[in-house]
Short mmCIF file of C-alpha atoms in Angstrom, two decimals:
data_model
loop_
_atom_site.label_atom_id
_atom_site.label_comp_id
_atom_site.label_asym_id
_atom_site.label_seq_id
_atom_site.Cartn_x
_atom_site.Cartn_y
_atom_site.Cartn_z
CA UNK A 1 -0.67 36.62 22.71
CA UNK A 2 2.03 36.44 20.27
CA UNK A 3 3.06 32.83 22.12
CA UNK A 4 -0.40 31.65 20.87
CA UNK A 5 -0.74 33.18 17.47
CA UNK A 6 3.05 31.28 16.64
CA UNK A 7 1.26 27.74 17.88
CA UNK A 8 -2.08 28.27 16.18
CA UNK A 9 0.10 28.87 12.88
CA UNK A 10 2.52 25.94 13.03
CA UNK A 11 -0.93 23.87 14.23
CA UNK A 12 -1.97 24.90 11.00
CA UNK A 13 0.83 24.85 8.99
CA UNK A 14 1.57 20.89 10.04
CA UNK A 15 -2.45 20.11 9.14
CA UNK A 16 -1.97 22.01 6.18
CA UNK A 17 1.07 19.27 5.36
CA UNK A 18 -0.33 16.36 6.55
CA UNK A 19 -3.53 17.26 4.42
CA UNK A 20 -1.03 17.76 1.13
CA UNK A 21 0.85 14.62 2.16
CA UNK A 22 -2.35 12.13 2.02
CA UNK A 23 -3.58 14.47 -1.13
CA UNK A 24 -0.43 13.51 -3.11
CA UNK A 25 -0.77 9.53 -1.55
CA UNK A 26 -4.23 9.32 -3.05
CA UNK A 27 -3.58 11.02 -6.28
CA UNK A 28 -0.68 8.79 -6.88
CA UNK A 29 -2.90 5.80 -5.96
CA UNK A 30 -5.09 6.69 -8.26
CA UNK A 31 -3.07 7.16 -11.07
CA UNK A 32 -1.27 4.27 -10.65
CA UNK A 33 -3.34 1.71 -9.65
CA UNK A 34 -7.40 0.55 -9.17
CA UNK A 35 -8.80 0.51 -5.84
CA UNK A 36 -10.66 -2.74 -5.08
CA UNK A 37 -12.97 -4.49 -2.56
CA UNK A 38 -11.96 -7.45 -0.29
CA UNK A 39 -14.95 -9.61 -2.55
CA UNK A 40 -12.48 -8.09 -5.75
CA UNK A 41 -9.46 -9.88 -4.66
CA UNK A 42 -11.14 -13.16 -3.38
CA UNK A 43 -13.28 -13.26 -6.88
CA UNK A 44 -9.76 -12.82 -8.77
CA UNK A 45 -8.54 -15.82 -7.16
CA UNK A 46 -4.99 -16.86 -8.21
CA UNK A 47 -4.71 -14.72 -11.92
CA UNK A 48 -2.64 -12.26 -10.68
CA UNK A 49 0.51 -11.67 -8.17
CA UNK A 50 -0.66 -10.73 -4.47
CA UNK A 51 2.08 -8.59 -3.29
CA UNK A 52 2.13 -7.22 0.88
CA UNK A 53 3.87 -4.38 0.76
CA UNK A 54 4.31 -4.27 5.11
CA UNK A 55 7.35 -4.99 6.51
CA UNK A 56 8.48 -8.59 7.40
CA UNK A 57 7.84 -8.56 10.78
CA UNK A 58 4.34 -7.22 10.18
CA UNK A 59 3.79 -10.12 7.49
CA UNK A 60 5.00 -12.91 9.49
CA UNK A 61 2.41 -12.02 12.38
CA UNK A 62 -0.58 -12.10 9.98
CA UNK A 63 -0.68 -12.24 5.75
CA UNK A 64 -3.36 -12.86 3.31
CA UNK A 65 -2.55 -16.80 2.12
CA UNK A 66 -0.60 -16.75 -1.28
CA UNK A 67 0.73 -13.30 -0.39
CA UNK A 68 4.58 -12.49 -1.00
CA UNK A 69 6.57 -10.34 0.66
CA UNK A 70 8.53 -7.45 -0.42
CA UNK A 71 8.55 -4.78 2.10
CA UNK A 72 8.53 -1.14 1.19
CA UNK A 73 11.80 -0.93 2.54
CA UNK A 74 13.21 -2.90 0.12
CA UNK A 75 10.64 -2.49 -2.81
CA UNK A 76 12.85 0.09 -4.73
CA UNK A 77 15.60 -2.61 -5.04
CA UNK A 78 13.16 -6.06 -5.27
CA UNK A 79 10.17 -4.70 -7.76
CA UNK A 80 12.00 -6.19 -10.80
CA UNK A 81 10.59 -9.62 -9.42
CA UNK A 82 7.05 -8.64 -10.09
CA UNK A 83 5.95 -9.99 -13.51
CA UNK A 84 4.85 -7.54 -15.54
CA UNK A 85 2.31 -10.12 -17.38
CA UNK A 86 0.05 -10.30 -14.42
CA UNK A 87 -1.84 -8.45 -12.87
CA UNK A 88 -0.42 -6.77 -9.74
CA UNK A 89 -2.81 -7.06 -6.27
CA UNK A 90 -0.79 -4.86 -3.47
CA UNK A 91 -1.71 -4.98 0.28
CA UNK A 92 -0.50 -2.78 3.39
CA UNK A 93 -2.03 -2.18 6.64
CA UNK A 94 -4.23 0.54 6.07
CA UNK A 95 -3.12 3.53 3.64
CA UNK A 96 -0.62 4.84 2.12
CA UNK A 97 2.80 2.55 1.35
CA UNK A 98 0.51 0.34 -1.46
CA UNK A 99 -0.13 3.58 -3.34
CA UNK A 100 3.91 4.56 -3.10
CA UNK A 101 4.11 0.54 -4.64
CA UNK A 102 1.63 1.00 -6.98
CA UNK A 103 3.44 4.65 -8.27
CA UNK A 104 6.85 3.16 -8.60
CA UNK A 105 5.08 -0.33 -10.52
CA UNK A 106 3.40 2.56 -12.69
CA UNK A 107 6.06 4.70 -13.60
CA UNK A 108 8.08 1.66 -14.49
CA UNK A 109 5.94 -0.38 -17.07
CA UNK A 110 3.76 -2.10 -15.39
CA UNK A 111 -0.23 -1.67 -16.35
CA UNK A 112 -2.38 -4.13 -14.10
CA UNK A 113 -2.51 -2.58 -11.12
CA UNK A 114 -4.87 -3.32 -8.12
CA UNK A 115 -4.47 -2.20 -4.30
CA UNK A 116 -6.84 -3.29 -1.80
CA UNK A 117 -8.69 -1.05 0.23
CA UNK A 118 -8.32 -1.01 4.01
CA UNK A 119 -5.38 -2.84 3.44
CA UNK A 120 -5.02 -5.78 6.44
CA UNK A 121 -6.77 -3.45 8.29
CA UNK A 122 -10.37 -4.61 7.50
CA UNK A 123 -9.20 -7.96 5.63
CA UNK A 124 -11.50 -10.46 7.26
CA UNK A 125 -11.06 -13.48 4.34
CA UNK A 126 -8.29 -15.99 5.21
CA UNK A 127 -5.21 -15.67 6.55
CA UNK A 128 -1.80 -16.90 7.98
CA UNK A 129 -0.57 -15.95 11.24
CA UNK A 130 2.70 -16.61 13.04
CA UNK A 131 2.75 -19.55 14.94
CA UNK A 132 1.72 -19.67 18.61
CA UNK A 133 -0.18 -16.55 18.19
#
């Protein structure tokens, strides 16, 4: 009995995290940056910077066209090359590494700040894929 108690309280103890975790992504998303619609980001056209946050491997396969690359991995140390004059449109694949983007952008001076939602995930507009695939 005491086996089970000890899982049902680390069960609850890693939803309790995970829940905390995706709290703090959201809040800092929202702080930091507007979410917007697929229709949003095609209506905005070229005025601002589309940024893809996923890693290069990930944006070779398949990117948004006029999307750059600066991978989250790097984005601490490349950020700098992100006008702050335009407005800022960040992609990933679903949640989560945008609104990290969009924090750091924030905190650092930057005020235009858009993140799509869904992410590549439910992108259906255009797009470039690798070729051969």
């Amino acid at each position: 009995m005491q086996i089970l108690n000890f899982i049902t309280v680390v069960l609850l103890s890693i939803i309790v995290i995970y829940t905390l975790y995706y709290g703090i992504l959201w809040g800092m998303g929202r702080y930091a940056a507007k979410a917007i619609k697929q229709e949003d980001l095609i209506a905005a056209g070229r005025k601002g910077q589309l940024i893809d946050v996923r890693e290069a491997a990930e944006f070779e396969a398949r990117h948004i066209l006029g999307a750059r690359n600066i991978p989250s991995s790097q984005f601490k140390m490349r950020f700098k090359e992100i006008r702050k004059d335009q407005a800022v449109y960040l992609v990933d694949e679903a949640f989560g590494t945008a609104q990290r983007a969009a924090f750091r952008l924030k905190r650092n001076g930057y005020n235009d700040i858009y993140i799509l939602k869904g992410g590549m995930t439910e992108w259906t507009g255009k797009v470039k894929t690798a070729k051969g695939k």
